[in-house]
PDB file of C-alpha atoms in Angstrom:
ATOM      1  CA  MET A 106     105.946  56.923-148.926  1.00 67.00           C
ATOM      2  CA  TRP A 107     103.585  54.156-147.768  1.00 71.00           C
ATOM      3  CA  TRP A 108     105.812  53.604-144.736  1.00 75.00           C
ATOM      4  CA  GLY A 109     104.879  57.165-143.853  1.00 78.00           C
ATOM      5  CA  VAL A 110     101.176  56.353-144.176  1.00 82.00           C
ATOM      6  CA  ALA A 111     101.621  53.351-141.856  1.00 86.00           C
ATOM      7  CA  ALA A 112     103.545  55.492-139.345  1.00 87.00           C
ATOM      8  CA  ALA A 113     100.781  58.127-139.446  1.00 86.00           C
ATOM      9  CA  LEU A 114      98.100  55.531-138.728  1.00 87.00           C
ATOM     10  CA  LEU A 115     100.215  54.166-135.858  1.00 90.00           C
ATOM     11  CA  ALA A 116     100.602  57.693-134.474  1.00 90.00           C
ATOM     12  CA  ASN A 117      96.818  58.119-134.703  1.00 87.00           C
ATOM     13  CA  THR A 118      96.262  54.988-132.636  1.00 90.00           C
ATOM     14  CA  LEU A 119      98.814  55.984-130.004  1.00 92.00           C
ATOM     15  CA  TYR A 120      97.457  59.525-129.707  1.00 89.00           C
ATOM     16  CA  SER A 121      93.846  58.321-129.404  1.00 89.00           C
ATOM     17  CA  VAL A 122      94.733  55.779-126.710  1.00 91.00           C
ATOM     18  CA  GLY A 123      96.865  58.342-124.891  1.00 91.00           C
ATOM     19  CA  PHE A 124      94.162  61.018-124.785  1.00 90.00           C
ATOM     20  CA  VAL A 125      91.489  58.575-123.613  1.00 90.00           C
ATOM     21  CA  LEU A 126      93.709  57.196-120.841  1.00 92.00           C
ATOM     22  CA  GLU A 127      94.564  60.709-119.674  1.00 92.00           C
ATOM     23  CA  LYS A 128      90.891  61.725-119.718  1.00 91.00           C
ATOM     24  CA  ARG A 129      89.917  58.658-117.708  1.00 91.00           C
ATOM     25  CA  ALA A 130      92.628  59.413-115.164  1.00 92.00           C
ATOM     26  CA  LEU A 131      91.572  63.063-114.898  1.00 91.00           C
ATOM     27  CA  THR A 132      87.957  62.174-114.103  1.00 89.00           C
ATOM     28  CA  SER A 133      89.087  60.579-110.827  1.00 88.00           C
ATOM     29  CA  LEU A 134      91.333  63.479-109.806  1.00 89.00           C
ATOM     30  CA  PRO A 135      90.402  66.713-107.996  1.00 90.00           C
ATOM     31  CA  GLU A 136      89.709  69.688-110.243  1.00 86.00           C
ATOM     32  CA  VAL A 137      92.893  71.076-111.816  1.00 84.00           C
ATOM     33  CA  SER A 138      93.594  74.609-112.978  1.00 82.00           C
ATOM     34  CA  ILE A 139      96.217  76.346-115.099  1.00 84.00           C
ATOM     35  CA  ARG A 140      96.529  78.879-112.271  1.00 83.00           C
ATOM     36  CA  GLN A 141      98.111  76.133-110.145  1.00 85.00           C
ATOM     37  CA  PRO A 142     100.485  74.348-112.553  1.00 85.00           C
ATOM     38  CA  ALA A 143     102.644  72.786-109.825  1.00 88.00           C
ATOM     39  CA  ARG A 144      99.593  71.218-108.172  1.00 90.00           C
ATOM     40  CA  LEU A 145      98.334  70.010-111.549  1.00 90.00           C
ATOM     41  CA  LEU A 146     101.627  68.286-112.319  1.00 88.00           C
ATOM     42  CA  ARG A 147     101.768  66.750-108.841  1.00 91.00           C
ATOM     43  CA  LEU A 148      98.290  65.284-109.234  1.00 91.00           C
ATOM     44  CA  VAL A 149      98.727  63.831-112.717  1.00 91.00           C
ATOM     45  CA  LEU A 150     102.194  62.424-112.032  1.00 90.00           C
ATOM     46  CA  GLY A 151     100.706  60.518-109.115  1.00 91.00           C
ATOM     47  CA  SER A 152      98.288  58.671-111.419  1.00 93.00           C
ATOM     48  CA  PRO A 153      99.676  55.488-113.088  1.00 93.00           C
ATOM     49  CA  LEU A 154      96.837  55.608-115.630  1.00 93.00           C
ATOM     50  CA  TRP A 155      97.752  59.165-116.650  1.00 94.00           C
ATOM     51  CA  ILE A 156     101.420  58.201-116.944  1.00 94.00           C
ATOM     52  CA  GLY A 157     100.420  55.329-119.250  1.00 94.00           C
ATOM     53  CA  GLY A 158      98.502  57.770-121.450  1.00 92.00           C
ATOM     54  CA  SER A 159     101.481  60.127-121.539  1.00 93.00           C
ATOM     55  CA  LEU A 160     103.792  57.299-122.628  1.00 94.00           C
ATOM     56  CA  ALA A 161     101.384  56.484-125.465  1.00 93.00           C
ATOM     57  CA  LEU A 162     101.446  60.134-126.559  1.00 91.00           C
ATOM     58  CA  ALA A 163     105.257  60.142-126.427  1.00 90.00           C
ATOM     59  CA  ALA A 164     105.354  57.067-128.659  1.00 93.00           C
ATOM     60  CA  GLY A 165     102.995  58.847-131.036  1.00 90.00           C
ATOM     61  CA  PHE A 166     105.460  61.739-131.130  1.00 85.00           C
ATOM     62  CA  ALA A 167     108.241  59.334-132.178  1.00 86.00           C
ATOM     63  CA  ALA A 168     106.034  57.926-134.956  1.00 88.00           C
ATOM     64  CA  GLN A 169     105.301  61.469-136.109  1.00 87.00           C
ATOM     65  CA  LEU A 170     109.023  62.082-136.680  1.00 83.00           C
ATOM     66  CA  VAL A 171     109.017  59.198-139.178  1.00 84.00           C
ATOM     67  CA  VAL A 172     105.915  60.592-140.880  1.00 86.00           C
ATOM     68  CA  TYR A 173     107.472  63.993-141.557  1.00 84.00           C
ATOM     69  CA  ARG A 174     110.566  62.402-143.087  1.00 80.00           C
ATOM     70  CA  THR A 175     108.514  60.526-145.700  1.00 80.00           C
ATOM     71  CA  LEU A 176     105.280  62.441-146.384  1.00 81.00           C
ATOM     72  CA  PRO A 177     104.454  66.010-147.431  1.00 79.00           C
ATOM     73  CA  ILE A 178     103.075  68.068-144.556  1.00 80.00           C
ATOM     74  CA  ALA A 179      99.615  68.589-146.056  1.00 72.00           C
ATOM     75  CA  ALA A 180      99.154  64.883-146.789  1.00 75.00           C
ATOM     76  CA  ALA A 181     100.363  63.876-143.314  1.00 80.00           C
ATOM     77  CA  GLN A 182      97.835  66.180-141.643  1.00 76.00           C
ATOM     78  CA  GLY A 183      94.986  64.718-143.664  1.00 70.00           C
ATOM     79  CA  ILE A 184      95.878  61.240-142.399  1.00 77.00           C
ATOM     80  CA  PHE A 185      96.307  62.407-138.800  1.00 80.00           C
ATOM     81  CA  VAL A 186      92.697  63.625-138.806  1.00 72.00           C
ATOM     82  CA  SER A 187      91.520  60.025-139.332  1.00 70.00           C
ATOM     83  CA  GLY A 188      92.495  59.256-135.745  1.00 74.00           C
ATOM     84  CA  LEU A 189      89.400  61.154-134.617  1.00 73.00           C
ATOM     85  CA  VAL A 190      87.164  58.224-135.500  1.00 75.00           C
ATOM     86  CA  LEU A 191      89.099  55.829-133.268  1.00 79.00           C
ATOM     87  CA  LEU A 192      89.141  58.398-130.484  1.00 83.00           C
ATOM     88  CA  VAL A 193      85.352  58.785-130.576  1.00 78.00           C
ATOM     89  CA  LEU A 194      84.892  54.996-130.499  1.00 80.00           C
ATOM     90  CA  LEU A 195      87.257  54.655-127.530  1.00 82.00           C
ATOM     91  CA  SER A 196      85.591  57.583-125.746  1.00 83.00           C
ATOM     92  CA  ALA A 197      82.175  55.943-126.090  1.00 80.00           C
ATOM     93  CA  ARG A 198      83.490  52.556-124.946  1.00 80.00           C
ATOM     94  CA  LEU A 199      85.819  53.562-122.103  1.00 80.00           C
ATOM     95  CA  LEU A 200      84.505  56.954-120.997  1.00 82.00           C
ATOM     96  CA  GLY A 201      80.784  56.575-121.612  1.00 81.00           C
ATOM     97  CA  GLU A 202      80.692  59.760-123.711  1.00 77.00           C
ATOM     98  CA  GLU A 203      77.787  60.035-126.128  1.00 72.00           C
ATOM     99  CA  THR A 204      78.005  61.969-129.383  1.00 68.00           C
ATOM    100  CA  SER A 205      75.091  63.764-131.019  1.00 70.00           C
ATOM    101  CA  GLY A 206      73.849  63.008-134.521  1.00 71.00           C
ATOM    102  CA  ARG A 207      75.378  66.268-135.692  1.00 71.00           C
ATOM    103  CA  GLU A 208      78.771  65.278-134.326  1.00 70.00           C
ATOM    104  CA  ARG A 209      78.564  61.847-135.981  1.00 73.00           C
ATOM    105  CA  TYR A 210      77.876  63.504-139.325  1.00 78.00           C
ATOM    106  CA  ALA A 211      80.926  65.693-138.719  1.00 75.00           C
ATOM    107  CA  LEU A 212      83.077  62.596-138.140  1.00 72.00           C
ATOM    108  CA  GLY A 213      81.786  61.102-141.384  1.00 78.00           C
ATOM    109  CA  ALA A 214      82.809  64.279-143.183  1.00 81.00           C
ATOM    110  CA  ILE A 215      86.273  64.032-141.613  1.00 73.00           C
ATOM    111  CA  LEU A 216      86.645  60.481-142.938  1.00 74.00           C
ATOM    112  CA  LEU A 217      85.687  61.741-146.386  1.00 82.00           C
ATOM    113  CA  ALA A 218      88.324  64.469-146.095  1.00 76.00           C
ATOM    114  CA  LEU A 219      90.890  61.783-145.163  1.00 68.00           C
ATOM    115  CA  LEU A 220      89.982  59.734-148.214  1.00 76.00           C
ATOM    116  CA  MET A 221      90.417  62.781-150.455  1.00 80.00           C
ATOM    117  CA  VAL A 222      93.884  63.490-149.082  1.00 72.00           C
ATOM    118  CA  VAL A 223      95.056  59.871-149.362  1.00 70.00           C
ATOM    119  CA  LEU A 224      93.828  59.686-152.970  1.00 78.00           C
ATOM    120  CA  SER A 225      95.847  62.820-153.754  1.00 76.00           C
ATOM    121  CA  LEU A 226      99.119  61.044-152.850  1.00 69.00           C
ATOM    122  CA  ARG A 227     101.382  59.557-155.485  1.00 70.00           C
ATOM    123  CA  GLU A 228     104.703  57.819-154.874  1.00 60.00           C
ATOM    124  CA  GLY A 229     107.682  59.789-156.222  1.00 59.00           C
ATOM    125  CA  SER A 230     105.726  62.863-157.311  1.00 60.00           C
ATOM    126  CA  ASP A 231     105.240  64.634-153.968  1.00 62.00           C
ATOM    127  CA  THR A 232     108.071  66.721-152.564  1.00 67.00           C
ATOM    128  CA  VAL A 233     109.054  66.603-148.891  1.00 72.00           C
ATOM    129  CA  GLY A 234     110.587  69.864-147.647  1.00 70.00           C
ATOM    130  CA  HIS A 235     113.607  69.719-145.352  1.00 70.00           C
ATOM    131  CA  ASP A 236     114.368  73.345-144.558  1.00 78.00           C
ATOM    132  CA  ALA A 237     112.663  76.633-143.741  1.00 83.00           C
ATOM    133  CA  PRO A 238     114.025  80.120-142.926  1.00 86.00           C
ATOM    134  CA  TYR A 239     114.158  80.541-139.162  1.00 88.00           C
ATOM    135  CA  GLN A 240     112.828  84.090-139.418  1.00 90.00           C
ATOM    136  CA  LEU A 241     109.752  82.812-141.251  1.00 90.00           C
ATOM    137  CA  ILE A 242     109.175  80.042-138.686  1.00 91.00           C
ATOM    138  CA  LEU A 243     109.321  82.543-135.815  1.00 91.00           C
ATOM    139  CA  LEU A 244     107.077  84.985-137.702  1.00 93.00           C
ATOM    140  CA  VAL A 245     104.477  82.233-138.013  1.00 91.00           C
ATOM    141  CA  CYS A 246     104.863  80.630-134.591  1.00 93.00           C
ATOM    142  CA  VAL A 247     105.237  83.488-132.090  1.00 93.00           C
ATOM    143  CA  PRO A 248     101.929  85.264-132.938  1.00 94.00           C
ATOM    144  CA  SER A 249     100.181  81.878-133.022  1.00 93.00           C
ATOM    145  CA  LEU A 250     101.431  81.027-129.534  1.00 93.00           C
ATOM    146  CA  ALA A 251     100.294  84.409-128.234  1.00 94.00           C
ATOM    147  CA  ALA A 252      96.862  83.952-129.847  1.00 93.00           C
ATOM    148  CA  GLY A 253      96.485  80.474-128.350  1.00 92.00           C
ATOM    149  CA  VAL A 254      97.325  81.610-124.816  1.00 91.00           C
ATOM    150  CA  TRP A 255      95.018  84.650-125.117  1.00 92.00           C
ATOM    151  CA  LEU A 256      92.108  82.583-126.448  1.00 90.00           C
ATOM    152  CA  TYR A 257      92.522  80.006-123.672  1.00 90.00           C
ATOM    153  CA  ALA A 258      92.565  82.736-121.004  1.00 87.00           C
ATOM    154  CA  SER A 259      89.409  84.248-122.523  1.00 86.00           C
ATOM    155  CA  ALA A 260      87.677  80.858-122.441  1.00 83.00           C
ATOM    156  CA  GLU A 261      88.699  80.437-118.798  1.00 82.00           C
ATOM    157  CA  ARG A 262      87.163  83.794-117.860  1.00 80.00           C
ATOM    158  CA  ARG A 263      83.889  82.926-119.590  1.00 76.00           C
ATOM    159  CA  THR A 264      83.804  79.458-118.017  1.00 70.00           C
ATOM    160  CA  ARG A 265      83.978  80.965-114.526  1.00 68.00           C
ATOM    161  CA  ASN A 266      80.685  82.765-115.245  1.00 64.00           C
ATOM    162  CA  ARG A 267      78.138  80.529-113.489  1.00 58.00           C
ATOM    163  CA  HIS A 268      75.228  81.826-115.578  1.00 54.00           C
ATOM    164  CA  ARG A 269      76.838  80.815-118.872  1.00 56.00           C
ATOM    165  CA  ARG A 270      75.652  77.658-120.627  1.00 55.00           C
ATOM    166  CA  PRO A 271      78.086  74.706-120.345  1.00 52.00           C
ATOM    167  CA  THR A 272      80.698  74.929-123.071  1.00 56.00           C
ATOM    168  CA  THR A 273      81.545  72.003-125.323  1.00 56.00           C
ATOM    169  CA  GLY A 274      85.217  72.982-125.276  1.00 72.00           C
ATOM    170  CA  VAL A 275      85.487  74.320-128.834  1.00 79.00           C
ATOM    171  CA  GLU A 276      87.334  77.441-127.645  1.00 83.00           C
ATOM    172  CA  TYR A 277      89.685  75.336-125.536  1.00 87.00           C
ATOM    173  CA  GLY A 278      90.257  73.023-128.485  1.00 87.00           C
ATOM    174  CA  VAL A 279      91.129  75.895-130.822  1.00 89.00           C
ATOM    175  CA  ALA A 280      93.518  77.436-128.290  1.00 90.00           C
ATOM    176  CA  VAL A 281      95.379  74.187-127.577  1.00 91.00           C
ATOM    177  CA  GLY A 282      95.276  73.328-131.279  1.00 90.00           C
ATOM    178  CA  LEU A 283      97.239  76.490-132.074  1.00 93.00           C
ATOM    179  CA  LEU A 284      99.937  75.475-129.580  1.00 93.00           C
ATOM    180  CA  TYR A 285     100.073  71.954-130.964  1.00 92.00           C
ATOM    181  CA  GLY A 286     100.215  73.383-134.493  1.00 91.00           C
ATOM    182  CA  VAL A 287     103.394  75.212-133.551  1.00 93.00           C
ATOM    183  CA  SER A 288     104.646  72.018-131.917  1.00 92.00           C
ATOM    184  CA  SER A 289     103.936  70.109-135.136  1.00 90.00           C
ATOM    185  CA  LEU A 290     106.018  72.572-137.156  1.00 90.00           C
ATOM    186  CA  ALA A 291     108.796  72.182-134.589  1.00 89.00           C
ATOM    187  CA  ILE A 292     108.616  68.380-134.918  1.00 89.00           C
ATOM    188  CA  LYS A 293     108.894  68.792-138.690  1.00 87.00           C
ATOM    189  CA  GLY A 294     111.964  70.982-138.161  1.00 86.00           C
ATOM    190  CA  VAL A 295     113.577  68.453-135.803  1.00 85.00           C
ATOM    191  CA  SER A 296     112.899  65.681-138.318  1.00 82.00           C
ATOM    192  CA  SER A 297     114.512  67.776-141.045  1.00 76.00           C
ATOM    193  CA  ARG A 298     117.649  68.353-138.984  1.00 76.00           C
ATOM    194  CA  LEU A 299     117.941  64.604-138.373  1.00 72.00           C
ATOM    195  CA  THR A 300     117.502  63.940-142.097  1.00 62.00           C
ATOM    196  CA  THR A 301     119.967  66.473-143.487  1.00 57.00           C
ATOM    197  CA  HIS A 302     122.708  66.203-140.835  1.00 56.00           C
ATOM    198  CA  GLY A 303     124.801  63.299-139.657  1.00 59.00           C
ATOM    199  CA  ILE A 304     124.744  62.136-136.044  1.00 61.00           C
ATOM    200  CA  SER A 305     127.710  64.327-135.130  1.00 66.00           C
ATOM    201  CA  GLY A 306     126.122  67.407-136.683  1.00 67.00           C
ATOM    202  CA  ALA A 307     122.538  66.797-135.609  1.00 71.00           C
ATOM    203  CA  VAL A 308     122.825  68.121-132.036  1.00 77.00           C
ATOM    204  CA  PRO A 309     124.611  71.423-132.898  1.00 80.00           C
ATOM    205  CA  ALA A 310     122.203  71.942-135.804  1.00 78.00           C
ATOM    206  CA  LEU A 311     119.209  71.432-133.525  1.00 81.00           C
ATOM    207  CA  LEU A 312     120.497  73.702-130.750  1.00 83.00           C
ATOM    208  CA  SER A 313     121.199  76.509-133.230  1.00 85.00           C
ATOM    209  CA  SER A 314     117.627  76.309-134.567  1.00 87.00           C
ATOM    210  CA  PRO A 315     114.404  77.559-132.895  1.00 90.00           C
ATOM    211  CA  TYR A 316     112.793  74.102-133.001  1.00 90.00           C
ATOM    212  CA  PRO A 317     113.855  72.615-129.616  1.00 90.00           C
ATOM    213  CA  TYR A 318     112.870  75.835-127.822  1.00 92.00           C
ATOM    214  CA  LEU A 319     109.472  75.915-129.524  1.00 93.00           C
ATOM    215  CA  LEU A 320     108.982  72.287-128.496  1.00 90.00           C
ATOM    216  CA  LEU A 321     109.910  73.105-124.904  1.00 91.00           C
ATOM    217  CA  PHE A 322     107.452  76.006-124.727  1.00 91.00           C
ATOM    218  CA  THR A 323     104.571  74.148-126.369  1.00 91.00           C
ATOM    219  CA  GLY A 324     105.324  71.030-124.343  1.00 86.00           C
ATOM    220  CA  VAL A 325     105.098  72.798-120.976  1.00 87.00           C
ATOM    221  CA  PHE A 326     102.173  75.106-121.755  1.00 88.00           C
ATOM    222  CA  GLY A 327     100.378  72.516-123.892  1.00 86.00           C
ATOM    223  CA  LEU A 328     100.557  69.968-121.075  1.00 85.00           C
ATOM    224  CA  VAL A 329      99.067  72.289-118.456  1.00 87.00           C
ATOM    225  CA  MET A 330      96.423  73.795-120.747  1.00 89.00           C
ATOM    226  CA  SER A 331      95.309  70.534-122.331  1.00 88.00           C
ATOM    227  CA  GLN A 332      94.896  68.666-119.038  1.00 89.00           C
ATOM    228  CA  ALA A 333      92.733  71.374-117.483  1.00 85.00           C
ATOM    229  CA  ALA A 334      90.583  71.561-120.619  1.00 86.00           C
ATOM    230  CA  LEU A 335      90.375  67.790-120.998  1.00 86.00           C
ATOM    231  CA  GLN A 336      89.078  67.420-117.447  1.00 85.00           C
ATOM    232  CA  ARG A 337      86.284  69.942-118.020  1.00 81.00           C
ATOM    233  CA  CYS A 338      85.119  68.888-121.496  1.00 80.00           C
ATOM    234  CA  ARG A 339      84.302  65.744-123.435  1.00 80.00           C
ATOM    235  CA  ALA A 340      87.361  64.149-125.027  1.00 80.00           C
ATOM    236  CA  SER A 341      85.185  63.128-127.996  1.00 76.00           C
ATOM    237  CA  LEU A 342      84.690  66.815-128.859  1.00 76.00           C
ATOM    238  CA  ILE A 343      87.650  68.814-127.588  1.00 82.00           C
ATOM    239  CA  VAL A 344      90.273  66.488-129.102  1.00 82.00           C
ATOM    240  CA  PRO A 345      88.695  66.517-132.608  1.00 78.00           C
ATOM    241  CA  VAL A 346      88.567  70.321-132.547  1.00 81.00           C
ATOM    242  CA  CYS A 347      92.170  70.507-131.340  1.00 85.00           C
ATOM    243  CA  THR A 348      93.292  67.995-133.976  1.00 82.00           C
ATOM    244  CA  THR A 349      91.472  69.816-136.777  1.00 78.00           C
ATOM    245  CA  VAL A 350      93.034  73.175-135.863  1.00 84.00           C
ATOM    246  CA  THR A 351      96.479  71.607-135.515  1.00 86.00           C
ATOM    247  CA  SER A 352      96.190  69.817-138.853  1.00 80.00           C
ATOM    248  CA  LEU A 353      94.956  72.867-140.754  1.00 79.00           C
ATOM    249  CA  PHE A 354      97.572  75.130-139.180  1.00 86.00           C
ATOM    250  CA  THR A 355     100.366  72.708-140.026  1.00 85.00           C
ATOM    251  CA  ALA A 356      99.088  71.858-143.498  1.00 79.00           C
ATOM    252  CA  VAL A 357      98.726  75.467-144.652  1.00 80.00           C
ATOM    253  CA  LEU A 358     101.553  77.278-142.867  1.00 84.00           C
ATOM    254  CA  GLY A 359     103.898  74.292-142.790  1.00 83.00           C
ATOM    255  CA  THR A 360     103.551  73.709-146.532  1.00 81.00           C
ATOM    256  CA  LEU A 361     104.327  77.361-147.229  1.00 82.00           C
ATOM    257  CA  SER A 362     107.166  77.604-144.691  1.00 85.00           C
ATOM    258  CA  PHE A 363     108.985  74.459-145.851  1.00 85.00           C
ATOM    259  CA  GLY A 364     108.365  75.147-149.546  1.00 80.00           C
ATOM    260  CA  GLU A 365     106.478  71.958-150.341  1.00 78.00           C
ATOM    261  CA  ALA A 366     104.704  72.129-153.698  1.00 74.00           C
ATOM    262  CA  LEU A 367     101.103  71.059-154.111  1.00 73.00           C
ATOM    263  CA  PRO A 368     100.244  68.378-156.714  1.00 77.00           C
ATOM    264  CA  ASP A 369     100.536  69.493-160.364  1.00 79.00           C
ATOM    265  CA  GLU A 370      97.698  67.324-161.650  1.00 82.00           C
ATOM    266  CA  PRO A 371      94.312  69.098-161.442  1.00 88.00           C
ATOM    267  CA  LEU A 372      92.463  66.088-159.995  1.00 88.00           C
ATOM    268  CA  ARG A 373      95.001  65.428-157.231  1.00 84.00           C
ATOM    269  CA  LEU A 374      95.187  69.139-156.435  1.00 84.00           C
ATOM    270  CA  ALA A 375      91.395  69.353-156.222  1.00 88.00           C
ATOM    271  CA  LEU A 376      91.253  66.344-153.890  1.00 86.00           C
ATOM    272  CA  ARG A 377      93.831  67.782-151.501  1.00 78.00           C
ATOM    273  CA  VAL A 378      92.354  71.287-151.453  1.00 82.00           C
ATOM    274  CA  ALA A 379      88.788  69.973-151.127  1.00 86.00           C
ATOM    275  CA  GLY A 380      89.791  67.715-148.250  1.00 80.00           C
ATOM    276  CA  THR A 381      91.311  70.667-146.389  1.00 73.00           C
ATOM    277  CA  ALA A 382      88.297  72.874-147.105  1.00 79.00           C
ATOM    278  CA  LEU A 383      85.947  70.155-145.852  1.00 82.00           C
ATOM    279  CA  ALA A 384      87.868  69.931-142.568  1.00 71.00           C
ATOM    280  CA  VAL A 385      87.543  73.713-142.145  1.00 69.00           C
ATOM    281  CA  ALA A 386      83.790  73.519-142.749  1.00 76.00           C
ATOM    282  CA  VAL A 387      83.451  70.776-140.136  1.00 74.00           C
ATOM    283  CA  LEU A 388      85.247  72.907-137.543  1.00 64.00           C
ATOM    284  CA  LEU A 389      83.051  75.938-138.245  1.00 65.00           C
ATOM    285  CA  THR A 390      79.834  73.954-137.833  1.00 69.00           C
ATOM    286  CA  MET A 391      80.749  72.250-134.557  1.00 63.00           C
ATOM    287  CA  PRO A 392      78.288  73.142-131.733  1.00 58.00           C
ATOM    288  CA  LYS A 393      79.545  75.746-129.258  1.00 52.00           C
ATOM    289  CA  HIS A 394      77.494  74.604-126.258  1.00 49.00           C
ATOM    290  CA  ASP A 395      77.012  71.228-124.628  1.00 51.00           C
ATOM    291  CA  THR A 396      73.396  70.084-124.306  1.00 50.00           C
ATOM    292  CA  ALA A 397      74.263  66.691-122.772  1.00 48.00           C
ATOM    293  CA  PRO A 398      73.909  66.250-119.010  1.00 46.00           C
ATOM    294  CA  ARG A 399      77.156  67.021-117.224  1.00 46.00           C
ATOM    295  CA  PRO A 400      78.559  64.242-115.035  1.00 46.00           C
ATOM    296  CA  SER A 401      78.575  64.845-111.322  1.00 44.00           C
ATOM    297  CA  PRO A 402      81.988  65.790-109.924  1.00 45.00           C
ATOM    298  CA  PRO A 403      84.064  62.962-108.486  1.00 45.00           C
ATOM    299  CA  ALA A 404      84.039  62.516-104.750  1.00 43.00           C
ATOM    300  CA  LYS A 405      87.627  63.689-104.451  1.00 43.00           C
ATOM    301  CA  GLU A 406      86.669  67.143-105.688  1.00 42.00           C
ATOM    302  CA  LEU A 407      84.469  67.736-102.631  1.00 41.00           C
ATOM    303  CA  ALA A 408      87.414  67.817-100.269  1.00 41.00           C
ATOM    304  CA  SER A 409      90.582  69.815-100.501  1.00 39.00           C
ATOM    305  CA  PRO A 410      93.611  67.705-101.446  1.00 40.00           C
TER     306      PRO A 410
END
């Protein structure tokens, strides 16, 4: 089980580094839009710094497969949230992003939620689910994908209103978080197929399941949507919101879908539930508008590519 904790912390580090590198690369690129996905991909694939960030995210994905083979879903999500602290530190150091006092209090609350979840773990007493009915997975994932795309499109329409106050990116973060929540359930499903099937049976088992197709959809749409949002908003705010939504989505719906039981002991159960509830409260109290001065657009934006 503690190998899973180590893998989760490694995934946190890789994801934080990956997001910060991508954000830094995006600040030097012309403005990107989800309405021009081919142009977006052409621009980011031409940036070595962005490619380095993407490789870090891919390595984090590999570490996440190990996590889901050794830890219950709810516990894994609580640990993943801890990566927000490192991301904020890297954003301040490498991107020059400043966080408000309110946001720093929110990060402290997230660390407390992490501590609660870790204390609720006990070797040998937590069950790790390995299977879920495909109909249930699709019932959970398809409406969530539709809601994420709709919410993102709504945020885009409001952003184009020049008289609207600058957004912090909370709406973008929630929308992308829903897509990544579905992706996280798909990663859990892929990990389960690799655990319960031999090498010869793993590929047919995967192809007959919805998991690789959910990963393909969330990978393509998540890439385009997240890059456009990351360029417009502070990484130190949009990524924490996205991570919180993803973690809560996966912890609640993933636990139910894969039939993982919560702790039997009242104290451990209270710690895990309270940690999840605290993360929800943090998300609900995040500011909706950005009061910090917006950086001037890079010189490349002033000319057509």
